Coordinates of C-alpha atoms in Angstrom, one line a residue:
Chain A
M130 CA -35.8 32.4 -25.4
P131 CA -35.7 29.8 -22.7
R132 CA -32.2 28.7 -21.7
P133 CA -32.4 25.1 -22.7
L134 CA -33.2 26.1 -26.2
I135 CA -30.2 28.3 -26.3
L136 CA -28.1 25.4 -25.2
V137 CA -29.4 23.1 -27.9
L138 CA -28.8 25.7 -30.5
M139 CA -25.3 26.2 -29.3
L140 CA -24.6 22.5 -29.5
L141 CA -26.0 22.4 -33.0
V142 CA -23.8 25.3 -34.1
L143 CA -20.9 23.7 -32.5
A144 CA -21.5 20.3 -34.0
A145 CA -21.6 21.9 -37.4
A146 CA -18.5 23.9 -36.8
C147 CA -16.6 20.9 -35.6
A148 CA -17.3 18.9 -38.7
K149 CA -15.6 15.6 -38.6
K150 CA -12.4 16.5 -37.0
Q151 CA -13.8 17.4 -33.6
P152 CA -14.8 14.9 -31.0
P153 CA -18.4 15.5 -29.9
L154 CA -19.1 17.6 -26.9
G155 CA -20.8 14.8 -25.1
P156 CA -19.9 14.0 -21.6
Q157 CA -18.0 10.8 -22.3
P158 CA -16.4 10.9 -25.8
A159 CA -15.5 7.5 -27.1
P160 CA -11.8 7.0 -26.7
P161 CA -9.8 5.7 -29.6
S162 CA -9.1 2.0 -29.4
T163 CA -5.4 1.4 -29.2
A164 CA -5.6 -2.0 -30.9
T165 CA -7.0 -0.6 -34.1
A166 CA -4.8 2.4 -34.7
P167 CA -7.2 5.4 -35.0
A168 CA -5.1 6.9 -37.7
P169 CA -7.7 8.4 -40.1
V170 CA -7.8 11.7 -38.2
P171 CA -6.2 14.1 -40.7
P172 CA -3.8 16.5 -39.0
P173 CA -0.4 15.6 -40.5
G174 CA 2.0 15.2 -37.6
P175 CA 2.6 18.0 -35.1
P176 CA 1.6 21.1 -36.9
P177 CA 3.9 24.1 -36.6
P178 CA 2.6 26.0 -33.6
Q179 CA 2.0 29.4 -35.3
R180 CA -0.4 27.9 -37.8
V181 CA -2.5 26.0 -35.5
E182 CA -5.1 28.7 -35.0
E183 CA -6.0 28.5 -38.7
S184 CA -5.8 24.7 -39.0
V185 CA -8.0 23.9 -36.1
P186 CA -11.5 25.3 -36.1
V187 CA -12.3 27.1 -32.9
P188 CA -15.6 25.7 -31.4
A189 CA -18.2 28.3 -32.0
I190 CA -19.3 28.6 -28.4
S191 CA -21.2 31.7 -27.5
E192 CA -19.0 33.8 -25.3
D193 CA -21.9 34.5 -22.9
G194 CA -23.0 30.9 -22.8
I195 CA -19.6 29.7 -21.6
T196 CA -18.7 32.5 -19.3
N197 CA -22.1 32.3 -17.5
R198 CA -21.5 28.7 -16.6
S199 CA -20.2 27.7 -13.2
L200 CA -16.8 25.9 -12.9
E201 CA -18.6 22.8 -11.8
D202 CA -20.9 22.9 -14.8
L203 CA -18.0 23.6 -17.1
N204 CA -16.1 20.7 -15.9
R205 CA -19.1 18.4 -16.0
N206 CA -19.6 19.1 -19.6
S207 CA -16.3 20.5 -20.6
P208 CA -15.3 22.2 -23.8
L209 CA -11.8 20.7 -23.2
Q210 CA -11.7 17.2 -24.4
P211 CA -9.5 14.4 -22.8
A212 CA -6.6 13.0 -24.8
F213 CA -6.1 9.3 -24.7
F214 CA -3.0 7.1 -24.7
G215 CA -1.8 3.6 -25.5
L216 CA -0.8 1.0 -22.9
D217 CA 2.2 2.2 -20.9
S218 CA 2.6 5.1 -23.3
S219 CA 2.8 8.8 -22.7
E220 CA 3.1 9.7 -26.4
L221 CA 0.4 11.7 -28.0
D222 CA -0.7 10.0 -31.3
D223 CA -2.3 11.9 -34.1
A224 CA -5.7 11.8 -32.6
G225 CA -4.4 12.9 -29.2
R226 CA -2.5 15.8 -30.8
A227 CA -5.7 16.9 -32.6
I228 CA -7.6 16.9 -29.4
V229 CA -4.9 18.9 -27.6
A230 CA -4.8 21.3 -30.5
S231 CA -8.5 21.9 -30.3
N232 CA -8.1 22.4 -26.5
A233 CA -5.3 24.9 -27.2
A234 CA -7.7 26.9 -29.4
V235 CA -10.3 26.9 -26.6
L236 CA -7.7 28.0 -24.1
K237 CA -6.7 30.9 -26.4
K238 CA -10.2 32.0 -26.7
Y239 CA -10.6 32.1 -23.0
P240 CA -7.3 33.5 -21.8
L241 CA -8.3 33.8 -18.2
W242 CA -8.9 30.1 -17.7
M243 CA -6.5 28.2 -15.5
V244 CA -6.3 24.5 -16.2
T245 CA -5.0 21.5 -14.4
I246 CA -4.0 18.6 -16.7
E247 CA -4.5 15.4 -14.9
G248 CA -2.7 12.2 -16.0
H249 CA -4.7 9.0 -15.5
C250 CA -3.9 5.4 -16.1
D251 CA -5.7 2.1 -16.5
E252 CA -5.4 -0.7 -13.9
R253 CA -2.8 -2.7 -15.8
G254 CA 0.1 -0.9 -14.2
T255 CA 0.5 -1.1 -10.4
A256 CA -0.9 1.7 -8.3
E257 CA 2.6 2.8 -7.5
Y258 CA 4.1 2.7 -11.1
N259 CA 1.1 4.5 -12.5
L260 CA 1.7 7.6 -10.5
A261 CA 4.8 8.2 -12.7
L262 CA 3.1 7.1 -15.9
G263 CA 0.2 9.6 -15.3
E264 CA 2.8 12.3 -14.6
L265 CA 4.5 11.7 -18.0
R266 CA 1.1 11.8 -19.7
A267 CA 0.1 15.1 -18.1
V268 CA 3.5 16.6 -18.9
A269 CA 3.3 15.4 -22.6
V270 CA 0.1 17.2 -23.0
K271 CA 1.3 20.3 -21.2
T272 CA 4.5 20.4 -23.4
Y273 CA 2.4 20.2 -26.6
L274 CA 0.0 22.9 -25.4
V275 CA 2.9 25.2 -24.7
A276 CA 4.4 24.4 -28.1
L277 CA 1.0 25.5 -29.5
G278 CA 1.4 28.8 -27.8
V279 CA -0.5 28.4 -24.5
S280 CA 1.3 30.1 -21.6
P281 CA 2.7 27.5 -19.2
D282 CA 1.7 29.8 -16.4
R283 CA -1.9 28.8 -17.0
L284 CA -1.2 25.1 -16.9
R285 CA -0.6 22.8 -13.9
T286 CA -0.1 19.1 -14.1
V287 CA -0.9 16.4 -11.6
S288 CA -0.9 12.6 -11.9
Y289 CA -3.6 10.5 -10.3
G290 CA -2.2 7.2 -11.5
K291 CA -5.1 4.7 -11.4
E292 CA -6.7 6.3 -8.3
F293 CA -9.7 7.8 -10.1
P294 CA -10.8 5.6 -13.0
F295 CA -13.4 7.0 -15.3
D296 CA -14.7 3.6 -16.1
A297 CA -14.5 1.0 -13.3
G298 CA -14.7 -1.9 -15.7
H299 CA -12.0 -4.5 -16.5
T300 CA -12.2 -4.5 -20.3
E301 CA -10.1 -2.9 -23.0
T302 CA -13.0 -0.5 -23.5
A303 CA -12.8 0.6 -19.9
W304 CA -9.0 0.7 -19.9
S305 CA -8.8 2.8 -23.0
K306 CA -11.1 5.4 -21.3
N307 CA -8.9 5.5 -18.3
R308 CA -5.6 6.1 -20.1
R309 CA -6.1 9.8 -20.5
A310 CA -5.0 13.3 -19.9
H311 CA -8.1 14.9 -18.3
F312 CA -8.5 18.7 -18.4
V313 CA -9.9 20.4 -15.3
I314 CA -10.7 24.2 -15.4
T315 CA -9.7 25.5 -12.0
S316 CA -10.5 29.2 -12.5
K317 CA -11.9 31.4 -15.1
Chain F
M37 CA -7.3 8.6 19.4
L38 CA -3.6 9.2 19.1
S39 CA -3.2 9.2 22.8
T40 CA -4.9 5.8 22.9
L41 CA -2.4 4.5 20.4
A42 CA 0.4 5.8 22.6
A43 CA -1.0 4.1 25.6
A44 CA -1.3 0.9 23.6
S45 CA 2.3 0.9 22.6
C46 CA 3.6 1.5 26.1
A47 CA 1.1 -0.6 28.0
V48 CA 3.2 -3.7 28.6
A49 CA 5.3 -3.3 31.7
V50 CA 7.1 -6.5 31.7
L51 CA 7.7 -7.8 35.2
A52 CA 9.6 -10.9 34.4
Q53 CA 9.5 -13.4 37.1
A54 CA 12.8 -15.2 37.5
P55 CA 12.3 -17.9 34.9
Q56 CA 12.0 -21.1 36.6
T57 CA 15.0 -22.3 34.7
A58 CA 18.2 -20.5 34.0
A59 CA 20.4 -21.5 31.1
P60 CA 22.5 -24.3 32.5
S61 CA 26.2 -23.6 32.6
P62 CA 28.2 -26.0 30.4
Q63 CA 29.9 -27.9 33.2
Q64 CA 26.7 -28.9 35.0
P65 CA 24.3 -31.5 33.6
S66 CA 21.2 -29.9 32.3
E67 CA 18.2 -30.8 34.4
I68 CA 15.6 -29.1 32.3
Q69 CA 15.5 -29.1 28.5
L70 CA 14.4 -25.5 27.6
V71 CA 13.4 -26.3 24.1
I72 CA 10.3 -28.5 23.8
S73 CA 10.6 -30.9 21.0
G74 CA 8.1 -33.2 19.3
E75 CA 8.3 -36.7 18.1
P76 CA 11.4 -37.2 15.9
G77 CA 10.8 -35.5 12.5
T78 CA 7.6 -33.7 13.5
P79 CA 7.1 -30.2 15.0
P80 CA 6.2 -30.1 18.7
R81 CA 2.4 -30.2 19.3
Y82 CA 1.2 -27.2 21.3
A83 CA -2.1 -26.7 23.2
V84 CA -3.3 -23.3 24.3
P85 CA -6.5 -23.6 26.3
D86 CA -8.5 -20.6 27.6
F87 CA -6.7 -18.6 30.3
V88 CA -8.1 -18.7 33.8
A89 CA -9.9 -15.7 35.0
L90 CA -8.8 -15.0 38.6
S91 CA -11.3 -12.1 38.9
P92 CA -14.9 -12.4 37.7
D93 CA -14.9 -9.4 35.3
V94 CA -12.2 -10.8 32.9
A95 CA -13.9 -14.1 31.8
D96 CA -14.1 -12.9 28.2
V97 CA -10.6 -11.6 28.3
A98 CA -9.3 -15.0 29.6
K99 CA -11.0 -16.8 26.7
M100 CA -9.8 -14.3 24.1
L101 CA -6.2 -14.4 25.3
G102 CA -6.1 -18.2 24.7
Q103 CA -7.5 -17.8 21.2
V104 CA -5.2 -14.9 20.3
L105 CA -2.1 -16.7 21.6
W106 CA -3.1 -19.8 19.7
D107 CA -3.5 -17.8 16.5
D108 CA -0.3 -15.9 17.0
L109 CA 1.7 -19.2 17.5
N110 CA 0.0 -20.8 14.6
F111 CA 0.9 -17.9 12.3
E112 CA 4.6 -18.8 12.1
R113 CA 3.9 -22.5 11.5
E114 CA 6.8 -23.5 13.8
F115 CA 4.5 -25.7 16.0
Y116 CA 1.6 -28.0 15.3
M117 CA -1.2 -26.2 17.0
I118 CA -3.7 -28.7 18.4
P119 CA -7.2 -27.3 17.5
R120 CA -8.8 -25.6 20.5
D121 CA -12.2 -27.4 19.9
T122 CA -10.6 -30.7 20.9
Y123 CA -9.8 -29.6 24.4
S124 CA -13.3 -30.1 25.8
T125 CA -12.7 -33.4 27.5
I126 CA -9.7 -32.0 29.4
P127 CA -10.5 -30.6 32.8
A128 CA -9.5 -26.9 33.2
A129 CA -6.7 -26.3 35.6
R130 CA -7.3 -23.7 38.3
T131 CA -3.7 -23.2 39.2
A132 CA -0.3 -24.1 37.7
D133 CA -0.1 -27.0 40.2
D134 CA -3.1 -28.9 38.8
V135 CA -2.4 -28.9 35.1
P136 CA -3.8 -32.3 33.9
F137 CA -0.6 -33.5 32.2
N138 CA -1.9 -37.0 31.6
A139 CA -4.9 -35.7 29.8
W140 CA -2.8 -33.4 27.6
R141 CA -0.4 -36.3 26.9
E142 CA -3.3 -38.4 25.8
L143 CA -4.3 -35.6 23.4
G144 CA -0.8 -35.8 22.0
A145 CA 0.4 -32.4 23.3
D146 CA 4.1 -31.9 23.8
A147 CA 3.6 -28.4 25.2
V148 CA 0.7 -26.7 27.0
V149 CA 0.2 -23.1 28.0
F150 CA -1.3 -22.3 31.4
G151 CA -2.2 -18.6 31.7
T152 CA -4.2 -16.5 34.2
V153 CA -5.6 -13.0 34.0
Q154 CA -6.7 -10.8 36.9
K155 CA -8.0 -7.3 37.2
T156 CA -5.9 -5.6 39.9
D157 CA -7.7 -2.3 39.7
A158 CA -10.2 -0.6 37.3
N159 CA -7.7 0.0 34.6
T160 CA -5.0 -2.6 35.2
V161 CA -4.7 -6.3 34.6
R162 CA -2.1 -8.9 35.6
V163 CA -1.4 -11.7 33.2
Q164 CA 0.7 -14.7 34.1
V165 CA 1.8 -17.3 31.6
R166 CA 3.6 -20.6 31.8
L167 CA 4.7 -22.9 29.1
F168 CA 4.9 -26.5 30.3
N169 CA 6.8 -29.4 28.8
V170 CA 4.1 -32.0 29.0
R171 CA 6.5 -34.9 29.3
S172 CA 8.7 -33.5 32.0
R173 CA 5.9 -31.5 33.6
Q174 CA 8.2 -28.6 34.1
A175 CA 7.7 -25.0 33.1
V176 CA 10.2 -23.8 30.5
F177 CA 8.8 -20.3 30.3
A178 CA 7.1 -18.3 33.0
K179 CA 6.3 -14.6 32.9
E180 CA 4.1 -12.0 34.5
Y181 CA 2.8 -8.8 32.8
T182 CA 1.0 -6.0 34.4
G183 CA -0.4 -3.1 32.5
S184 CA -3.4 -1.5 30.8
A185 CA -6.7 -3.3 30.7
A186 CA -7.5 -1.5 27.5
T187 CA -5.2 -3.5 25.2
P188 CA -5.6 -7.2 26.3
R189 CA -4.6 -8.7 22.9
L190 CA -1.1 -7.1 23.3
Y191 CA -0.4 -9.5 26.2
A192 CA -1.1 -12.6 24.0
H193 CA 1.0 -11.0 21.2
T194 CA 3.9 -10.4 23.6
V195 CA 3.8 -14.0 24.9
S196 CA 3.8 -15.3 21.4
D197 CA 6.8 -13.3 20.4
E198 CA 8.7 -14.4 23.5
I199 CA 7.8 -18.1 23.1
H200 CA 9.0 -17.9 19.4
Q201 CA 12.2 -16.2 20.5
Q202 CA 12.8 -18.7 23.3
Q203 CA 11.8 -21.9 21.6
R204 CA 12.8 -21.2 18.0
A205 CA 15.2 -18.2 18.2
L206 CA 12.7 -16.6 15.9
R207 CA 11.6 -13.0 15.7
G208 CA 7.8 -13.3 15.7
V209 CA 5.5 -10.7 14.2
A210 CA 2.6 -10.8 16.6
R211 CA 3.2 -7.2 17.8
T212 CA 3.8 -5.8 14.3
K213 CA 1.4 -3.6 12.4
L214 CA 0.2 -3.0 8.9
A215 CA -0.3 0.5 7.3
F216 CA -2.4 0.9 4.2
S217 CA -4.7 3.3 2.5
S218 CA -8.4 2.9 2.3
D219 CA -11.5 4.5 0.9
R220 CA -13.7 3.0 3.5
N221 CA -15.1 6.3 4.8
R222 CA -16.8 6.8 1.4
E223 CA -16.2 10.5 1.5
K224 CA -15.6 12.4 -1.7
V225 CA -12.8 14.7 -2.5
S226 CA -14.0 18.3 -2.7
G227 CA -13.1 20.1 -5.9
P228 CA -14.3 20.8 -9.4
V229 CA -14.5 17.1 -10.3
Q230 CA -17.3 15.2 -8.6
N231 CA -17.5 11.7 -7.2
R232 CA -13.8 11.0 -6.4
D233 CA -13.2 8.8 -3.4
V234 CA -11.1 10.1 -0.5
K235 CA -8.4 7.7 0.6
E236 CA -6.9 8.0 4.1
V237 CA -4.0 6.1 5.7
Y238 CA -4.9 3.5 8.2
I239 CA -3.0 1.2 10.5
A240 CA -4.0 -2.2 12.0
D241 CA -2.4 -5.0 14.0
Y242 CA -0.8 -7.7 11.8
D243 CA -3.9 -9.8 12.2
G244 CA -6.3 -7.0 11.1
E245 CA -7.5 -6.1 14.6
N246 CA -7.5 -2.5 15.9
Q247 CA -7.9 -0.8 12.6
R248 CA -7.3 3.0 13.1
R249 CA -7.3 6.0 10.8
V250 CA -4.1 8.0 10.7
T251 CA -4.9 10.9 8.3
T252 CA -8.0 13.0 8.3
N253 CA -7.6 15.5 5.4
R254 CA -10.2 14.1 3.0
Q255 CA -7.9 14.0 0.0
L256 CA -5.8 11.2 -1.6
N257 CA -3.5 9.8 1.1
I258 CA -1.7 6.8 -0.4
T259 CA 1.4 4.5 -0.4
P260 CA 2.1 4.6 3.4
V261 CA 5.3 3.1 4.6
W262 CA 6.5 2.5 8.1
A263 CA 9.6 4.1 9.5
P264 CA 12.0 1.4 10.9
D265 CA 11.2 2.5 14.5
A266 CA 7.5 1.7 13.8
R267 CA 6.5 5.0 15.3
A268 CA 6.1 7.0 12.1
V269 CA 4.4 6.5 8.7
A270 CA 5.6 8.3 5.6
Y271 CA 3.0 8.6 2.8
T272 CA 2.0 10.4 -0.4
S273 CA -0.7 13.0 0.1
Y274 CA -2.6 15.2 -2.3
R275 CA -3.8 17.6 0.4
R276 CA -2.2 20.5 -1.4
G277 CA -3.6 19.5 -4.8
Y278 CA -0.5 17.7 -5.9
P279 CA 1.5 14.7 -4.6
D280 CA 3.9 15.4 -1.8
I281 CA 5.6 13.5 1.0
F282 CA 4.4 13.7 4.6
I283 CA 5.5 11.8 7.7
A284 CA 3.0 11.2 10.5
L285 CA 4.5 10.6 13.9
I286 CA 1.5 8.6 14.8
Y287 CA 2.0 8.4 18.6
Q288 CA 2.7 12.1 18.9
G289 CA 0.2 13.6 16.4
I290 CA 3.0 15.5 14.7
Q291 CA 3.5 15.8 11.0
E292 CA 6.7 16.4 9.1
T293 CA 7.1 17.6 5.5
P294 CA 10.6 16.8 4.3
T295 CA 10.1 17.7 0.7
N296 CA 7.7 20.5 1.4
G297 CA 6.4 21.4 -2.0
V298 CA 9.7 21.4 -3.9
A299 CA 8.2 20.1 -7.2
Q300 CA 6.0 17.0 -6.9
N301 CA 7.2 14.0 -4.8
W302 CA 5.7 10.6 -4.1
L303 CA 6.4 7.1 -3.0
P304 CA 8.7 7.7 0.0
I305 CA 10.5 4.7 1.5
F306 CA 12.8 4.7 4.5
S307 CA 16.3 3.3 4.4
P308 CA 16.7 0.3 6.8
D309 CA 18.4 2.5 9.4
G310 CA 15.7 5.2 9.1
T311 CA 18.1 8.0 8.4
R312 CA 17.3 8.5 4.7
I313 CA 14.3 8.4 2.4
C314 CA 14.3 7.4 -1.2
F315 CA 11.4 8.8 -3.3
T316 CA 10.2 9.7 -6.8
S317 CA 10.1 13.3 -7.9
N318 CA 9.5 15.3 -11.1
R319 CA 11.8 18.1 -9.9
D320 CA 14.1 17.7 -12.9
G321 CA 11.2 17.3 -15.3
N322 CA 10.9 13.6 -15.4
P323 CA 10.1 10.9 -12.8
E324 CA 13.5 10.0 -11.2
L325 CA 14.6 8.6 -7.9
Y326 CA 16.2 10.7 -5.3
V327 CA 17.6 10.1 -1.8
M328 CA 17.4 12.6 1.0
N329 CA 18.0 12.7 4.7
R330 CA 14.9 12.1 6.7
D331 CA 14.6 15.8 7.4
G332 CA 14.7 16.7 3.7
S333 CA 18.3 17.8 3.6
N334 CA 21.0 16.6 1.2
V335 CA 18.8 15.6 -1.7
R336 CA 20.8 13.5 -4.2
R337 CA 19.6 12.2 -7.6
V338 CA 19.9 8.4 -8.0
T339 CA 18.6 7.7 -11.6
N340 CA 18.9 9.5 -14.9
S341 CA 16.8 8.3 -17.7
P342 CA 14.1 9.9 -19.9
A343 CA 11.9 6.9 -19.1
I344 CA 10.0 6.2 -15.9
D345 CA 12.1 5.4 -12.8
T346 CA 10.0 4.8 -9.7
T347 CA 8.8 2.4 -6.9
P348 CA 12.1 2.2 -5.0
T349 CA 13.0 -0.3 -2.3
W350 CA 16.2 -0.5 -0.2
S351 CA 18.4 -3.5 0.1
P352 CA 18.7 -4.7 3.8
N353 CA 22.1 -3.1 4.3
G354 CA 21.0 0.2 2.7
T355 CA 23.6 0.3 0.0
Q356 CA 21.4 -0.6 -3.0
I357 CA 18.0 0.3 -4.3
A358 CA 15.7 -1.8 -6.5
F359 CA 13.1 0.0 -8.6
T360 CA 10.9 -0.2 -11.7
S361 CA 11.9 1.5 -15.0
D362 CA 10.5 1.2 -18.5
R363 CA 13.7 2.4 -20.0
A364 CA 14.0 -0.8 -22.1
G365 CA 10.4 -0.4 -23.4
T366 CA 8.5 -2.3 -20.8
P367 CA 8.5 -1.9 -17.0
Q368 CA 11.2 -4.1 -15.5
I369 CA 13.1 -4.3 -12.2
Y370 CA 16.5 -2.8 -11.9
V371 CA 19.0 -2.5 -9.1
V372 CA 21.3 0.5 -8.6
G373 CA 23.7 1.6 -5.8
A374 CA 22.2 4.2 -3.5
D375 CA 25.0 6.4 -4.9
G376 CA 23.5 6.0 -8.4
L377 CA 26.3 3.7 -9.6
N378 CA 26.3 0.1 -10.8
L379 CA 22.9 -0.1 -12.5
R380 CA 21.7 -3.5 -13.6
R381 CA 18.5 -5.0 -14.8
I382 CA 17.3 -8.2 -12.9
T383 CA 14.0 -9.3 -14.5
T384 CA 14.0 -10.6 -18.0
N385 CA 11.2 -13.1 -18.2
D386 CA 8.2 -10.9 -17.5
S387 CA 6.3 -8.8 -20.0
W388 CA 5.7 -6.4 -17.1
A389 CA 7.7 -6.5 -13.8
D390 CA 6.7 -3.8 -11.4
R391 CA 6.8 -2.5 -7.7
P392 CA 9.7 -4.5 -6.2
T393 CA 10.2 -4.9 -2.5
W394 CA 13.4 -6.2 -1.1
A395 CA 13.2 -9.0 1.5
P396 CA 14.9 -8.5 4.9
A397 CA 17.9 -10.7 5.7
P398 CA 18.5 -13.6 5.6
F399 CA 16.3 -13.9 2.5
N400 CA 18.3 -12.7 -0.5
E401 CA 15.3 -12.0 -2.7
I402 CA 13.0 -9.4 -4.1
A403 CA 9.2 -9.8 -4.4
Y404 CA 7.4 -7.9 -7.2
A405 CA 4.2 -7.7 -9.2
G406 CA 4.6 -9.5 -12.5
R407 CA 2.0 -9.4 -15.2
T408 CA 0.5 -12.9 -15.8
G409 CA -2.4 -12.7 -18.3
P410 CA -4.7 -9.8 -17.7
A411 CA -3.7 -9.1 -14.1
F412 CA -0.7 -9.2 -11.7
D413 CA 0.6 -12.0 -9.6
I414 CA 3.3 -11.8 -6.9
K415 CA 6.6 -13.2 -7.9
V416 CA 9.9 -13.6 -6.0
F417 CA 13.3 -13.1 -7.7
D418 CA 16.1 -15.0 -6.0
L419 CA 19.2 -12.7 -6.2
A420 CA 21.6 -15.5 -5.7
T421 CA 20.4 -17.9 -8.4
G422 CA 18.5 -15.5 -10.7
D423 CA 15.5 -17.8 -10.5
T424 CA 11.9 -16.5 -10.2
R425 CA 9.2 -18.2 -8.3
Q426 CA 5.5 -17.3 -8.5
I427 CA 3.5 -17.4 -5.3
T428 CA 0.0 -16.2 -6.3
F429 CA -1.7 -17.8 -9.3
G430 CA -4.3 -15.7 -11.0
E431 CA -6.8 -15.3 -8.1
G432 CA -7.8 -11.7 -8.9
S433 CA -5.0 -9.2 -9.4
N434 CA -2.3 -9.2 -6.7
E435 CA -0.1 -6.2 -6.1
S436 CA 2.1 -4.3 -3.7
P437 CA 3.9 -7.1 -1.8
A438 CA 5.4 -6.0 1.5
Y439 CA 7.6 -8.3 3.7
S440 CA 7.1 -8.9 7.4
P441 CA 10.2 -7.8 9.4
N442 CA 11.3 -11.5 9.8
G443 CA 10.9 -12.0 6.0
R444 CA 8.6 -15.0 6.5
H445 CA 5.4 -13.4 5.3
I446 CA 4.2 -11.0 2.6
A447 CA 1.3 -8.6 2.8
F448 CA -0.3 -7.7 -0.5
A449 CA -3.3 -6.1 -2.1
S450 CA -5.6 -8.4 -4.0
T451 CA -9.0 -8.4 -5.8
R452 CA -9.4 -12.1 -5.2
G453 CA -12.4 -11.9 -2.9
G454 CA -14.5 -10.2 -5.5
R455 CA -15.4 -7.3 -3.1
G456 CA -13.0 -4.6 -4.2
T457 CA -9.3 -4.6 -3.4
Q458 CA -8.3 -5.9 0.1
I459 CA -5.2 -6.5 2.1
Y460 CA -4.1 -10.1 2.6
T461 CA -1.1 -11.8 4.2
M462 CA 0.5 -15.0 3.1
A463 CA 3.6 -17.0 4.0
R464 CA 6.6 -16.4 1.7
D465 CA 5.8 -19.7 -0.1
G466 CA 2.3 -18.3 -1.0
K467 CA 0.5 -20.5 1.6
N468 CA -1.6 -19.6 4.6
V469 CA -3.4 -16.7 2.9
R470 CA -5.4 -14.6 5.4
Q471 CA -7.6 -11.6 4.7
V472 CA -6.8 -8.6 6.8
T473 CA -9.3 -5.9 5.6
R474 CA -12.9 -6.1 4.6
D475 CA -14.3 -2.5 4.7
G476 CA -14.2 -0.5 1.5
N477 CA -11.2 -0.9 -0.7
N478 CA -7.7 -1.1 0.8
Y479 CA -4.4 -0.7 -0.9
T480 CA -0.6 -0.7 -0.7
P481 CA 0.2 -2.4 2.6
S482 CA 3.4 -1.7 4.6
W483 CA 4.5 -4.0 7.4
S484 CA 6.1 -2.5 10.5
N485 CA 9.1 -3.7 12.4

């Protein structure tokens, strides 16, 4: 079977497995708007860490398909989804916790992966202030991942403030994409 | 390049001629009024024509020296600078003895500069400058400089600073420099994530000339700040993959690493005496302010809050630190003793008050970035009265104010030009805005002593 077809099949399987709780595997998932609280995502509060593996479906990614991919390719189309934040906030809301939980499941499936959690900010804080805000965002995600059972030895955090915006626009849509914890796989 | 910088800084060997006038002793009647005044109630009117080239290969330098000195003197707004394009009817003097005072008087000049420049050998120039009182026809200032031919603007800058000192007891800024970070090289950070712009630290003269790159590591190098001796720049670099503090001794090509990878550290700022550095670190799990000696020893924690504490700035006497904290729910400016005691909040009228910078004496004020609508404007908090005045008004977003060493000017980063983020300077009343950078994006200026 040609490789592109395998990929398409993988994506289909994955989409089915993810049902409605999972964000799509697309390159730029739509971030939740902060103005309209994206509450409908079901997980009720922070789930007890031990149960997470059952409560969050593990993406059905072919072991070979993932492990064959280069780091660059993995990060370009990552199985680890970004978590988004509100203005000047480093608290994970329900949607953010669901995303981090699904990332925790992926990280447990691939225990050799080392990951850097990058904290990013929109342009509405100053460049200087945002270095600290991004730090809090990255640490909030790391803390939750550790609570979900991911070894802290596999996780590094770094803040990039507003140095590397994902969307260079000046609208709430752009800002909401830029207020994120971004996962980068650094080794596998 | 660094050796060039070193040469530039040392180039001016000042051979002061005996000034034609010594300060008169009190008993004797003063024959010469040293300070040139204008008509009552108006600033003195200055004319700075082209310098005279005494050797043929410095004609361009002679013209440039006149323009740069005019610009430098104009920058402080202490004098009315008569526009140079109105001098065309006035015959050029060849020597200090044939300055056409009548013609200058007719133009309304109270003061006129007569300067000469001459190449004395392949690499050396001699610059002579006199400042004449047009009414008395006497020189109140006369100096000669001999030095490198490679840095001619520095002679004009030096003359400007000396004239401001003599005529106004004012510390000019013509020889100061700006440091900032820039993505102008359009290089990309190497690593697993594509398409991220490198930022390097640059320096430039206060007027934007002589822009030079300081760092070359192709990572994020941001938030540079001058050491008080103006010979070193501390900055935040991601060259090891995480933010840490580095100090570049720019004239020696030496680098210091005071924090050296103990946790993550960013936003260094020197105490006014240069012996200590305040910075933000996550070493205790949360962004807090710390003070250390310049060599990294004796680290002491200054703040203690589960919220963000960052963007420190020292008071002029080094006893207090202003910073941004969101401990009350929104980012606001606080002041704390450098020992961590006597915390107080100072901003109350802004929805978001961020990145303070403390003015040098005698200005008892703190400039900061305040949210106004969708973007930031520069505001100034008066510590004596508690009043706030706004000095930019919604032209783009305006951030990262940095005072000149005499407190009369503020450099800042703004998107007002529509071509990315650029460095500008303005007077502390918000007037006289000048664009300093144009290439790429440029951020977080710091103004040297």
